[in-house]
mmCIF file of C-alpha atoms in Angstrom:
data_model
loop_
_atom_site.group_PDB
_atom_site.id
_atom_site.type_symbol
_atom_site.label_atom_id
_atom_site.label_comp_id
_atom_site.label_asym_id
_atom_site.label_seq_id
_atom_site.Cartn_x
_atom_site.Cartn_y
_atom_site.Cartn_z
ATOM 1 C CA UNK A 4 9.642 95.530 46.722
ATOM 2 C CA UNK A 5 7.656 93.680 49.348
ATOM 3 C CA UNK A 6 8.285 89.975 49.770
ATOM 4 C CA UNK A 7 5.400 87.640 50.542
ATOM 5 C CA UNK A 8 6.329 84.460 52.366
ATOM 6 C CA UNK A 9 4.610 81.096 52.544
ATOM 7 C CA UNK A 10 5.599 77.730 53.959
ATOM 8 C CA UNK A 11 7.350 75.830 51.146
ATOM 9 C CA UNK A 12 5.589 72.584 51.911
ATOM 10 C CA UNK A 13 3.088 71.045 54.321
ATOM 11 C CA UNK A 14 1.753 67.542 54.753
ATOM 12 C CA UNK A 15 -1.706 66.665 56.026
ATOM 13 C CA UNK A 16 -3.365 63.328 56.673
ATOM 14 C CA UNK A 17 -6.586 62.496 54.844
ATOM 15 C CA UNK A 18 -9.409 63.995 56.882
ATOM 16 C CA UNK A 19 -6.977 66.148 58.816
ATOM 17 C CA UNK A 20 -6.627 69.887 59.195
ATOM 18 C CA UNK A 21 -3.805 72.104 57.999
ATOM 19 C CA UNK A 22 -3.284 75.854 58.064
ATOM 20 C CA UNK A 23 -1.238 77.654 55.436
ATOM 21 C CA UNK A 24 -0.011 81.148 56.207
ATOM 22 C CA UNK A 25 1.073 84.170 54.217
ATOM 23 C CA UNK A 26 3.307 86.883 55.633
ATOM 24 C CA UNK A 27 4.624 90.207 54.431
ATOM 25 C CA UNK A 28 8.124 91.646 54.736
ATOM 26 C CA UNK A 29 6.555 95.051 55.386
ATOM 27 C CA UNK A 30 4.855 94.001 58.607
ATOM 28 C CA UNK A 31 1.563 92.528 59.691
ATOM 29 C CA UNK A 32 -0.885 91.421 57.037
ATOM 30 C CA UNK A 33 -4.234 93.124 57.467
ATOM 31 C CA UNK A 34 -7.560 93.096 55.675
ATOM 32 C CA UNK A 35 -6.243 96.125 53.800
ATOM 33 C CA UNK A 36 -3.941 93.777 51.892
ATOM 34 C CA UNK A 37 -7.036 91.961 50.610
ATOM 35 C CA UNK A 38 -5.467 88.489 50.835
ATOM 36 C CA UNK A 39 -6.434 86.108 48.059
ATOM 37 C CA UNK A 40 -5.753 82.371 47.962
ATOM 38 C CA UNK A 41 -5.409 80.253 44.842
ATOM 39 C CA UNK A 42 -5.054 76.537 44.248
ATOM 40 C CA UNK A 43 -3.058 75.149 41.339
ATOM 41 C CA UNK A 44 -2.961 71.470 40.541
ATOM 42 C CA UNK A 45 -0.127 70.188 38.327
ATOM 43 C CA UNK A 46 -0.609 71.115 34.689
ATOM 44 C CA UNK A 47 -3.672 73.227 35.405
ATOM 45 C CA UNK A 48 -4.469 76.915 35.568
ATOM 46 C CA UNK A 49 -4.841 78.500 38.983
ATOM 47 C CA UNK A 50 -8.259 78.497 40.630
ATOM 48 C CA UNK A 51 -9.221 81.129 43.150
ATOM 49 C CA UNK A 52 -10.495 79.749 46.445
ATOM 50 C CA UNK A 53 -10.638 82.829 48.687
ATOM 51 C CA UNK A 54 -10.651 86.564 47.936
ATOM 52 C CA UNK A 55 -10.579 89.636 50.146
ATOM 53 C CA UNK A 56 -9.450 87.673 53.204
ATOM 54 C CA UNK A 57 -12.499 85.476 53.814
ATOM 55 C CA UNK A 58 -14.800 85.473 50.795
ATOM 56 C CA UNK A 59 -15.448 82.211 48.988
ATOM 57 C CA UNK A 60 -16.507 81.623 45.419
ATOM 58 C CA UNK A 61 -19.401 79.355 44.526
ATOM 59 C CA UNK A 62 -16.932 76.618 43.621
ATOM 60 C CA UNK A 63 -14.876 76.832 46.804
ATOM 61 C CA UNK A 64 -15.330 73.668 48.863
ATOM 62 C CA UNK A 65 -16.702 74.382 52.338
ATOM 63 C CA UNK A 66 -13.634 72.775 53.903
ATOM 64 C CA UNK A 67 -11.505 75.781 52.893
ATOM 65 C CA UNK A 68 -11.634 79.000 54.909
ATOM 66 C CA UNK A 69 -9.627 82.221 54.982
ATOM 67 C CA UNK A 70 -8.692 84.369 57.963
ATOM 68 C CA UNK A 71 -6.065 86.569 59.573
ATOM 69 C CA UNK A 72 -3.924 84.864 62.169
ATOM 70 C CA UNK A 73 -1.116 86.395 64.182
ATOM 71 C CA UNK A 74 -0.298 89.099 61.650
ATOM 72 C CA UNK A 75 -0.495 86.742 58.692
ATOM 73 C CA UNK A 76 -3.182 85.714 56.269
ATOM 74 C CA UNK A 77 -4.248 82.118 56.692
ATOM 75 C CA UNK A 78 -5.945 79.428 54.638
ATOM 76 C CA UNK A 79 -7.313 76.542 56.687
ATOM 77 C CA UNK A 80 -8.210 73.221 55.142
ATOM 78 C CA UNK A 81 -10.390 71.134 57.434
ATOM 79 C CA UNK A 82 -11.023 67.552 56.396
ATOM 80 C CA UNK A 83 -8.377 67.206 53.693
ATOM 81 C CA UNK A 84 -9.222 65.149 50.620
ATOM 82 C CA UNK A 85 -6.796 63.524 48.158
ATOM 83 C CA UNK A 86 -7.844 66.037 45.507
ATOM 84 C CA UNK A 87 -6.601 68.882 47.731
ATOM 85 C CA UNK A 88 -3.023 67.905 46.962
ATOM 86 C CA UNK A 89 -1.787 70.966 45.057
ATOM 87 C CA UNK A 90 0.250 74.141 45.180
ATOM 88 C CA UNK A 91 -1.412 77.027 47.021
ATOM 89 C CA UNK A 92 -0.544 80.653 46.404
ATOM 90 C CA UNK A 93 -1.490 83.753 48.310
ATOM 91 C CA UNK A 94 -1.654 87.232 46.822
ATOM 92 C CA UNK A 95 -1.347 90.441 48.807
ATOM 93 C CA UNK A 96 -2.385 93.766 47.279
ATOM 94 C CA UNK A 97 -0.400 96.684 48.667
ATOM 95 C CA UNK A 98 -1.551 99.279 46.144
ATOM 96 C CA UNK A 99 -3.280 99.256 42.783
ATOM 97 C CA UNK A 100 0.056 98.581 41.080
ATOM 98 C CA UNK A 101 1.765 96.527 43.755
ATOM 99 C CA UNK A 102 0.261 93.064 44.045
ATOM 100 C CA UNK A 103 2.648 90.342 45.126
ATOM 101 C CA UNK A 104 2.247 86.593 45.138
ATOM 102 C CA UNK A 105 3.870 84.391 47.697
ATOM 103 C CA UNK A 106 6.178 81.645 46.526
ATOM 104 C CA UNK A 107 3.551 78.964 47.045
ATOM 105 C CA UNK A 108 2.985 76.100 49.476
ATOM 106 C CA UNK A 109 3.001 72.545 48.197
ATOM 107 C CA UNK A 110 0.401 70.579 50.142
ATOM 108 C CA UNK A 111 0.704 66.810 50.252
ATOM 109 C CA UNK A 112 -2.199 64.676 51.490
ATOM 110 C CA UNK A 113 -0.607 61.561 52.943
ATOM 111 C CA UNK B 14 -20.713 79.727 31.245
ATOM 112 C CA UNK B 15 -17.746 81.985 31.766
ATOM 113 C CA UNK B 16 -14.844 81.412 29.412
ATOM 114 C CA UNK B 17 -11.500 83.147 29.073
ATOM 115 C CA UNK B 18 -9.374 81.920 26.177
ATOM 116 C CA UNK B 19 -5.859 83.225 25.700
ATOM 117 C CA UNK B 20 -4.043 83.102 22.371
ATOM 118 C CA UNK B 21 -1.056 84.604 20.626
ATOM 119 C CA UNK B 22 1.735 82.863 22.463
ATOM 120 C CA UNK B 23 4.693 81.325 20.701
ATOM 121 C CA UNK B 24 8.428 81.470 20.253
ATOM 122 C CA UNK B 25 9.991 84.899 19.769
ATOM 123 C CA UNK B 26 13.586 86.043 19.614
ATOM 124 C CA UNK B 27 15.038 88.295 22.304
ATOM 125 C CA UNK B 28 14.165 91.886 21.537
ATOM 126 C CA UNK B 29 11.061 90.861 19.639
ATOM 127 C CA UNK B 30 7.418 91.664 20.226
ATOM 128 C CA UNK B 31 4.260 89.675 20.707
ATOM 129 C CA UNK B 32 0.608 90.519 21.298
ATOM 130 C CA UNK B 33 -1.496 88.226 23.409
ATOM 131 C CA UNK B 34 -5.283 88.136 23.290
ATOM 132 C CA UNK B 35 -7.858 86.922 25.776
ATOM 133 C CA UNK B 36 -11.343 86.297 24.406
ATOM 134 C CA UNK B 37 -14.024 86.561 27.074
ATOM 135 C CA UNK B 38 -17.561 85.210 27.090
ATOM 136 C CA UNK B 39 -20.356 84.396 29.523
ATOM 137 C CA UNK B 40 -20.139 87.529 31.647
ATOM 138 C CA UNK B 41 -20.362 91.318 31.402
ATOM 139 C CA UNK B 42 -16.851 91.914 30.061
ATOM 140 C CA UNK B 43 -17.315 95.656 29.646
ATOM 141 C CA UNK B 44 -18.103 95.963 33.366
ATOM 142 C CA UNK B 45 -15.148 93.898 34.552
ATOM 143 C CA UNK B 46 -11.598 94.832 35.462
ATOM 144 C CA UNK B 47 -9.154 92.319 34.007
ATOM 145 C CA UNK B 48 -5.681 91.049 34.919
ATOM 146 C CA UNK B 49 -2.727 89.361 33.288
ATOM 147 C CA UNK B 50 -0.680 87.006 35.478
ATOM 148 C CA UNK B 51 2.333 85.005 34.327
ATOM 149 C CA UNK B 52 4.156 81.910 35.472
ATOM 150 C CA UNK B 53 7.687 81.062 34.392
ATOM 151 C CA UNK B 54 8.413 77.351 33.860
ATOM 152 C CA UNK B 55 8.376 75.509 37.199
ATOM 153 C CA UNK B 56 8.106 78.813 39.066
ATOM 154 C CA UNK B 57 5.434 80.654 40.988
ATOM 155 C CA UNK B 58 2.849 83.164 39.876
ATOM 156 C CA UNK B 59 3.688 86.793 39.087
ATOM 157 C CA UNK B 60 1.058 89.513 38.768
ATOM 158 C CA UNK B 61 1.646 91.545 35.592
ATOM 159 C CA UNK B 62 -1.072 94.137 35.045
ATOM 160 C CA UNK B 63 -4.670 95.190 35.574
ATOM 161 C CA UNK B 64 -6.911 97.276 33.330
ATOM 162 C CA UNK B 65 -10.104 98.985 34.361
ATOM 163 C CA UNK B 66 -13.419 98.073 32.839
ATOM 164 C CA UNK B 67 -13.474 101.045 30.464
ATOM 165 C CA UNK B 68 -9.771 100.777 29.623
ATOM 166 C CA UNK B 69 -8.942 104.172 31.050
ATOM 167 C CA UNK B 70 -6.837 102.944 33.949
ATOM 168 C CA UNK B 71 -3.923 100.517 33.757
ATOM 169 C CA UNK B 72 -1.434 99.489 36.399
ATOM 170 C CA UNK B 73 1.704 97.418 35.893
ATOM 171 C CA UNK B 74 4.217 95.469 37.912
ATOM 172 C CA UNK B 75 7.587 97.201 38.064
ATOM 173 C CA UNK B 76 9.128 94.297 36.133
ATOM 174 C CA UNK B 77 7.124 95.088 32.984
ATOM 175 C CA UNK B 78 6.487 98.821 33.297
ATOM 176 C CA UNK B 79 7.392 100.567 30.041
ATOM 177 C CA UNK B 80 7.758 97.213 28.264
ATOM 178 C CA UNK B 81 4.221 95.802 28.268
ATOM 179 C CA UNK B 82 0.940 97.546 27.421
ATOM 180 C CA UNK B 83 -2.480 96.233 28.355
ATOM 181 C CA UNK B 84 -5.569 97.228 26.401
ATOM 182 C CA UNK B 85 -9.061 96.005 25.676
ATOM 183 C CA UNK B 86 -11.776 96.181 23.061
ATOM 184 C CA UNK B 87 -15.110 95.945 24.822
ATOM 185 C CA UNK B 88 -16.940 95.723 21.502
ATOM 186 C CA UNK B 89 -15.077 92.460 20.852
ATOM 187 C CA UNK B 90 -14.996 91.241 24.473
ATOM 188 C CA UNK B 91 -11.241 90.912 24.138
ATOM 189 C CA UNK B 92 -8.301 91.784 26.360
ATOM 190 C CA UNK B 93 -4.808 92.309 24.950
ATOM 191 C CA UNK B 94 -1.234 92.378 26.173
ATOM 192 C CA UNK B 95 1.347 93.979 23.903
ATOM 193 C CA UNK B 96 4.807 92.791 24.893
ATOM 194 C CA UNK B 97 7.852 94.558 23.472
ATOM 195 C CA UNK B 98 11.622 94.200 23.882
ATOM 196 C CA UNK B 99 11.124 90.670 25.094
ATOM 197 C CA UNK B 100 13.828 89.030 27.200
ATOM 198 C CA UNK B 101 14.437 85.370 28.078
ATOM 199 C CA UNK B 102 13.131 86.080 31.577
ATOM 200 C CA UNK B 103 9.725 86.938 30.069
ATOM 201 C CA UNK B 104 9.344 83.272 29.130
ATOM 202 C CA UNK B 105 6.206 82.108 30.903
ATOM 203 C CA UNK B 106 2.646 80.955 30.624
ATOM 204 C CA UNK B 107 0.492 84.077 30.521
ATOM 205 C CA UNK B 108 -2.971 83.882 32.079
ATOM 206 C CA UNK B 109 -5.798 86.351 31.898
ATOM 207 C CA UNK B 110 -8.093 86.543 34.890
ATOM 208 C CA UNK B 111 -11.239 88.417 35.792
ATOM 209 C CA UNK B 112 -11.020 90.761 38.755
ATOM 210 C CA UNK B 113 -13.266 90.657 41.784
ATOM 211 C CA UNK B 114 -12.803 92.806 44.883
ATOM 212 C CA UNK B 115 -8.989 93.019 44.707
ATOM 213 C CA UNK B 116 -8.781 89.358 43.817
ATOM 214 C CA UNK B 117 -9.713 87.101 40.952
ATOM 215 C CA UNK B 118 -12.533 84.815 40.058
ATOM 216 C CA UNK B 119 -12.288 83.247 36.618
ATOM 217 C CA UNK B 120 -9.019 82.303 34.912
ATOM 218 C CA UNK B 121 -8.103 81.264 31.399
ATOM 219 C CA UNK B 122 -5.964 78.222 30.617
ATOM 220 C CA UNK B 123 -2.996 80.337 29.628
ATOM 221 C CA UNK B 124 -0.772 80.768 26.585
ATOM 222 C CA UNK B 125 2.941 79.981 26.535
ATOM 223 C CA UNK B 126 5.448 82.613 25.492
ATOM 224 C CA UNK B 127 9.008 81.453 24.887
ATOM 225 C CA UNK B 128 11.734 84.030 24.328
ATOM 226 C CA UNK B 129 14.717 82.297 22.813
ATOM 227 C CA UNK B 130 17.151 82.615 19.957
#
């Protein structure tokens, strides 16, 4: 079973930039893993920000972007806002029946 | 607007069964692949299953294979998850989510399943 790893926690200053990453125990993350990024605020359902590496939904704030960086998937938040304080999860899809979430990154805006 | 509303959660004894439903509206349900994702209390997300738009293809996480069955009724715009032989470790909030290009777009608010004696 593949293991997907994320930073447990990150802190960013208001207006600052932070990059979250998502790695795979099987090797480099590629576009073939179709990385997906979700945001979950306390007590709320998840909300998808990025799918298929770089694609945004209509509700995704422009300050969020997805990419591949050094063999990992990455979510960059540029110009952090207080409302961006949340848990962020990545999902990697290895096959149709093997889709694995990372353990989540808790982002604090402070 | 798009809505996904889960129901059917509750408290069930170990070894028991439960069927969850997800009522969909505001989009072409019969053309959409659908997922179930769960989240144990104070834990991360776990992908559970996906079903194709016509119901003919289903894929499951190893942790629920042979235990859970996903189905859908496109005439009722409803997704189901039949959960059998439930164990305490199946305790979680269960979310349904609409598929898009190997990811998700819309999510429901979830329904809590508690497996306890």
